[in-house]
CSV table of C-alpha atoms and ligand atoms in Angstrom, one decimal:
chain,number,residue,atom,x,y,z
A,183,MET,CA,11.7,-2.4,-9.3
A,184,GLY,CA,8.8,-3.4,-8.1
A,185,PRO,CA,5.2,-0.9,-7.9
A,186,ASN,CA,6.3,1.3,-5.3
A,187,PRO,CA,8.2,-0.7,-2.7
A,188,VAL,CA,8.5,2.4,0.3
A,189,TRP,CA,4.2,1.8,0.4
A,190,GLN,CA,4.5,-1.7,0.1
A,191,THR,CA,6.6,-1.3,2.9
A,192,GLU,CA,4.5,0.6,5.2
A,193,ALA,CA,2.0,-1.1,5.0
A,194,LEU,CA,3.5,-4.7,6.0
A,195,THR,CA,5.2,-2.3,9.1
A,196,ASP,CA,1.3,-1.5,9.9
A,197,VAL,CA,0.8,-5.0,11.0
A,198,MET,CA,4.5,-5.5,11.6
A,199,PRO,CA,5.8,-3.7,14.2
A,200,LEU,CA,9.8,-2.9,14.3
A,201,GLU,CA,11.2,-1.1,17.2
A,202,ALA,CA,14.9,0.7,16.8
A,203,GLY,CA,18.1,-1.7,16.8
A,204,MET,CA,16.5,-4.1,15.6
A,205,ARG,CA,18.5,-6.0,12.6
A,206,VAL,CA,16.2,-7.0,9.7
A,207,LEU,CA,16.6,-9.2,6.7
A,208,ASP,CA,15.6,-7.6,4.1
A,209,MET,CA,15.3,-10.2,1.0
A,210,GLY,CA,15.0,-9.4,-2.4
A,211,CYS,CA,16.0,-5.6,-1.7
A,212,GLY,CA,15.7,-4.6,-5.4
A,213,THR,CA,17.5,-1.2,-5.0
A,214,ALA,CA,17.2,-0.9,-1.7
A,215,LEU,CA,14.2,2.0,-0.9
A,216,SER,CA,12.8,-0.2,1.6
A,217,SER,CA,15.7,-0.9,3.6
A,218,ILE,CA,16.3,2.5,3.8
A,219,PHE,CA,12.5,3.7,4.4
A,220,LEU,CA,13.1,1.3,7.6
A,221,ALA,CA,16.0,2.6,9.1
A,222,LYS,CA,14.8,5.9,9.0
A,223,GLU,CA,11.0,5.3,9.7
A,224,PHE,CA,12.3,2.8,12.7
A,225,GLY,CA,16.2,2.8,13.4
A,226,VAL,CA,16.5,0.0,12.6
A,227,GLU,CA,19.6,-1.8,11.0
A,228,VAL,CA,19.1,-3.4,7.9
A,229,TRP,CA,20.8,-6.2,5.7
A,230,ALA,CA,19.5,-4.6,2.1
A,231,THR,CA,20.2,-8.4,0.3
A,232,ASP,CA,19.5,-9.0,-3.3
A,233,LEU,CA,21.2,-10.5,-6.5
A,234,TRP,CA,20.2,-8.6,-9.6
A,235,VAL,CA,21.1,-4.8,-7.9
A,236,LYS,CA,24.7,-4.8,-6.6
A,237,PRO,CA,25.8,-4.0,-3.5
A,238,ASP,CA,28.4,-0.9,-4.9
A,239,GLU,CA,25.1,0.5,-6.5
A,240,ASN,CA,22.7,0.0,-3.2
A,241,LEU,CA,25.7,1.3,-1.0
A,242,ARG,CA,25.6,4.7,-3.3
A,243,ARG,CA,22.3,4.8,-3.2
A,244,VAL,CA,22.7,4.1,0.9
A,245,ALA,CA,25.0,6.6,1.8
A,246,GLU,CA,23.0,9.5,-0.4
A,247,SER,CA,20.2,8.8,1.9
A,248,HIS,CA,22.8,9.0,4.8
A,249,VAL,CA,22.1,5.6,6.0
A,250,GLN,CA,25.3,4.1,5.7
A,251,ASP,CA,26.0,3.1,9.5
A,252,GLN,CA,22.1,1.1,9.3
A,253,VAL,CA,22.0,0.2,6.3
A,254,HIS,CA,24.2,-3.0,4.6
A,255,PRO,CA,23.9,-3.7,1.4
A,256,ILE,CA,24.8,-7.8,0.8
A,257,TYR,CA,24.7,-9.1,-2.5
A,258,ALA,CA,23.3,-13.4,-2.2
A,259,GLU,CA,21.3,-15.9,-3.6
A,260,ALA,CA,18.1,-16.4,-1.5
A,261,HIS,CA,19.2,-20.4,-0.5
A,262,ALA,CA,22.7,-19.6,0.3
A,263,LEU,CA,22.2,-16.5,2.6
A,264,PRO,CA,25.8,-15.9,4.6
A,265,PHE,CA,24.3,-15.0,7.4
A,266,ALA,CA,24.4,-17.1,11.0
A,267,GLU,CA,20.4,-19.1,12.5
A,268,HIS,CA,19.1,-16.9,14.6
A,269,PHE,CA,21.0,-13.6,14.1
A,270,PHE,CA,17.5,-11.6,12.8
A,271,ASP,CA,15.0,-9.6,15.2
A,272,ALA,CA,12.6,-10.1,11.6
A,273,LEU,CA,12.5,-11.2,8.2
A,274,VAL,CA,11.3,-8.7,6.0
A,275,SER,CA,10.6,-9.1,2.0
A,276,ILE,CA,8.7,-6.4,-0.7
A,277,GLY,CA,7.5,-7.7,-4.0
A,278,ALA,CA,10.2,-10.8,-4.3
A,279,TYR,CA,9.4,-13.6,-1.9
A,280,HIS,CA,6.8,-15.1,-4.5
A,281,TYR,CA,10.5,-15.9,-7.0
A,282,PHE,CA,11.8,-18.3,-4.4
A,283,GLY,CA,9.9,-18.9,-1.5
A,284,THR,CA,6.6,-20.9,-2.9
A,285,ASP,CA,9.0,-24.1,-2.8
A,286,ASP,CA,7.9,-25.8,0.1
A,287,LEU,CA,10.6,-26.6,1.5
A,288,TYR,CA,11.5,-23.2,1.4
A,289,LEU,CA,10.0,-21.7,5.0
A,290,GLY,CA,12.3,-23.8,6.6
A,291,TYR,CA,15.8,-22.4,5.5
A,292,TYR,CA,14.4,-19.1,5.7
A,293,SER,CA,12.8,-19.4,9.1
A,294,ARG,CA,16.5,-20.3,10.7
A,295,PHE,CA,17.8,-16.6,9.8
A,296,VAL,CA,15.6,-15.5,12.4
A,297,LYS,CA,15.1,-15.7,16.4
A,298,ARG,CA,12.8,-18.0,17.7
A,299,GLY,CA,9.4,-15.6,18.0
A,300,GLY,CA,10.9,-13.3,15.5
A,301,GLN,CA,8.8,-11.9,12.5
A,302,ILE,CA,8.3,-12.9,9.0
A,303,GLY,CA,6.5,-10.4,6.7
A,304,ILE,CA,6.5,-10.2,3.2
A,305,VAL,CA,4.3,-8.3,1.1
A,306,LEU,CA,4.0,-9.3,-2.4
A,307,PRO,CA,1.5,-9.4,-6.0
A,308,GLY,CA,-1.0,-11.8,-5.6
A,309,LEU,CA,-4.6,-13.3,-6.5
A,310,ALA,CA,-7.8,-13.0,-3.9
A,311,GLU,CA,-8.2,-16.4,-4.2
A,312,GLU,CA,-6.6,-19.1,-6.0
A,313,CYS,CA,-8.4,-20.5,-8.6
A,314,GLU,CA,-8.7,-24.2,-10.7
A,315,THR,CA,-7.1,-23.0,-14.2
A,316,LEU,CA,-5.0,-20.0,-14.7
A,317,PRO,CA,-5.0,-17.3,-15.5
A,318,PRO,CA,-8.6,-15.3,-14.4
A,319,PRO,CA,-11.2,-15.4,-16.0
A,320,GLY,CA,-10.6,-12.1,-17.9
A,321,LEU,CA,-6.8,-11.8,-17.9
A,322,GLU,CA,-6.4,-14.0,-21.2
A,323,PRO,CA,-4.6,-11.2,-22.7
A,324,TYR,CA,-2.3,-9.6,-20.4
A,325,TRP,CA,-1.0,-13.2,-18.9
A,326,LYS,CA,2.8,-14.1,-18.7
A,327,TRP,CA,3.8,-18.1,-17.6
A,328,ASP,CA,5.9,-16.9,-13.7
A,329,PHE,CA,2.6,-15.6,-12.6
A,330,CYS,CA,1.6,-18.6,-11.4
A,331,ALA,CA,3.4,-17.8,-8.4
A,332,TRP,CA,1.3,-15.4,-7.1
A,333,HIS,CA,-1.3,-16.4,-4.8
A,334,SER,CA,-3.9,-15.4,-2.4
A,335,PRO,CA,-3.4,-14.7,1.1
A,336,ALA,CA,-5.1,-17.8,2.1
A,337,TRP,CA,-2.5,-19.7,-0.2
A,338,TRP,CA,0.4,-17.7,1.8
A,339,ARG,CA,-0.8,-18.8,5.2
A,340,GLN,CA,-1.6,-22.5,4.4
A,341,HIS,CA,1.6,-22.9,2.9
A,342,TRP,CA,3.8,-21.5,5.5
A,343,GLU,CA,2.0,-23.2,8.4
A,344,LYS,CA,1.9,-26.5,7.6
A,345,THR,CA,5.5,-26.6,8.4
A,346,GLY,CA,4.3,-26.1,11.4
A,347,LEU,CA,7.2,-23.7,11.7
A,348,VAL,CA,5.5,-20.1,12.4
A,349,THR,CA,2.3,-19.1,13.7
A,350,VAL,CA,0.6,-16.5,11.1
A,351,LYS,CA,-0.6,-13.7,12.3
A,352,VAL,CA,-2.2,-12.3,9.2
A,353,ALA,CA,-2.8,-13.3,6.3
A,354,ASP,CA,-4.5,-10.3,3.7
A,355,ARG,CA,-5.2,-8.5,0.9
A,356,LEU,CA,-3.7,-4.5,0.7
A,357,PRO,CA,-6.8,-2.9,1.3
A,358,ASP,CA,-7.1,-1.3,-2.6
A,359,GLY,CA,-3.8,-2.8,-3.4
A,360,TRP,CA,-4.5,-2.6,-6.9
A,361,ARG,CA,-5.1,1.1,-7.2
A,362,ASP,CA,-1.7,2.2,-5.8
A,363,TRP,CA,-0.7,-0.6,-8.0
A,364,LEU,CA,-1.6,1.2,-11.2
A,365,GLN,CA,-1.2,4.5,-9.8
A,366,TRP,CA,2.1,3.6,-9.4
A,367,ASN,CA,2.4,2.4,-13.0
A,368,GLU,CA,0.8,5.3,-14.5
A,369,ALA,CA,3.8,7.6,-12.8
A,370,CYS,CA,6.3,5.0,-14.1
A,371,ASP,CA,4.9,5.3,-17.9
A,372,ARG,CA,4.9,9.2,-17.7
A,373,ASP,CA,8.6,8.5,-16.7
A,374,SER,CA,10.6,5.9,-17.5
A,375,GLY,CA,8.6,3.3,-19.6
A,376,ALA,CA,6.5,0.8,-18.0
A,377,PRO,CA,4.1,-1.9,-20.0
A,378,GLU,CA,1.2,-0.4,-20.6
A,379,TRP,CA,-0.5,-3.7,-20.9
A,380,GLU,CA,0.3,-4.4,-17.5
A,381,ALA,CA,-1.9,-1.1,-16.3
A,382,GLN,CA,-4.5,-2.3,-18.8
A,383,MET,CA,-4.4,-5.1,-16.7
A,384,LEU,CA,-4.7,-3.8,-13.8
A,385,ARG,CA,-7.8,-2.0,-15.3
A,386,THR,CA,-9.6,-5.1,-16.4
A,387,ASP,CA,-9.1,-6.1,-13.1
A,388,THR,CA,-10.0,-3.7,-11.3
A,389,GLY,CA,-9.0,-5.1,-8.7
A,390,ARG,CA,-11.0,-8.7,-9.0
A,391,MET,CA,-8.4,-10.7,-8.8
A,392,LEU,CA,-5.4,-8.8,-8.7
A,393,GLY,CA,-3.7,-7.3,-5.7
A,394,PHE,CA,-0.7,-7.4,-2.6
A,395,SER,CA,-0.8,-10.4,-0.3
A,396,ARG,CA,0.8,-9.1,3.5
A,397,VAL,CA,1.5,-12.1,5.5
A,398,VAL,CA,3.3,-11.8,9.2
A,399,ALA,CA,3.9,-15.0,11.1
A,400,ARG,CA,5.7,-15.0,13.9
A,401,ARG,CA,9.3,-18.0,14.4
A,402,ASN,CA,7.8,-20.6,16.9
A,403,SER,CA,9.9,-21.4,19.5
B,133,LIG,C1,10.5,-7.2,-8.5
B,133,LIG,S1,12.2,-7.0,-7.6
B,133,LIG,C2,11.4,-6.1,-6.5
B,133,LIG,C3,12.5,-5.5,-5.4
B,133,LIG,C4,12.5,-4.6,-4.3
B,133,LIG,N1,12.4,-5.7,-3.1
B,133,LIG,C5,11.1,-3.6,-4.8
B,133,LIG,O1,10.2,-4.0,-4.1
B,133,LIG,O2,11.5,-2.9,-5.7
B,133,LIG,C6,12.5,-8.8,-7.0
B,133,LIG,C7,13.9,-9.2,-6.6
B,133,LIG,O3,13.8,-10.1,-6.0
B,133,LIG,C8,15.1,-10.6,-5.9
B,133,LIG,N2,15.5,-11.6,-6.2
B,133,LIG,C9,14.8,-12.6,-6.9
B,133,LIG,N3,15.3,-13.9,-7.4
B,133,LIG,C10,16.1,-13.6,-6.5
B,133,LIG,C11,17.0,-14.8,-5.7
B,133,LIG,N4,17.4,-16.4,-5.9
B,133,LIG,N5,18.3,-14.6,-5.0
B,133,LIG,C12,17.9,-13.2,-3.8
B,133,LIG,N6,17.3,-12.3,-4.8
B,133,LIG,C13,16.4,-13.2,-5.7
B,133,LIG,C14,15.2,-9.8,-7.5
B,133,LIG,O4,17.3,-9.7,-7.6
B,133,LIG,C15,15.0,-8.6,-7.2
B,133,LIG,O5,15.7,-7.3,-7.0
């Protein structure tokens, strides 16, 4: 659904160590490709949680990938998660956290589901730095109002650290993330008609402002 979720998940796990047997929440997993990747690559158990993609559809995909014992599709809204507190070793979210996580109070809710000392990691579309006014100069023809939820790594660091609930270990941009995004967009365009304006936006920007923010934190005790 988002720009290649497996590439983004791989980039997250470069800086977010996972061990076999860990319990991982994949929040906003979409078609669960990131969940399947995590199960296969790291031997973790994943709760593949999403709102727009129904769990029976994801279960079919999970079974076709032979990880039905490790990946559990769940239908849930991000503010009403059906899990016990401290249940997870790690919370992962790819291309989704900006839909619900920019609220100042959300991390306080979300972080309760990970153990003390457990990890919380996100990769999502973002800006290199915050702009005083939006759209960023040059991107006016392509800008949609909801891109206002795209934020810089520094913004996310401050957004999370001001709660005192977590310690941010990494807040950076994926190296050359815009190139991956564009490559994915062009490949989808050939297959299924991904929007040409989005590719044009990325070509115009050439990574100056657009890319992926990556943030990893540990829950404080
Ligand atoms: C752009 S898609 C990304 C999906 C997938 N992670 C990927 O990278 O392909 C964003 C996902 O966020 C999920 N999402 C958005 N708002 C949500 C909410 N309030 N609660 C749960 N999931 C939500 C949607 O269901 C959707 O699948």
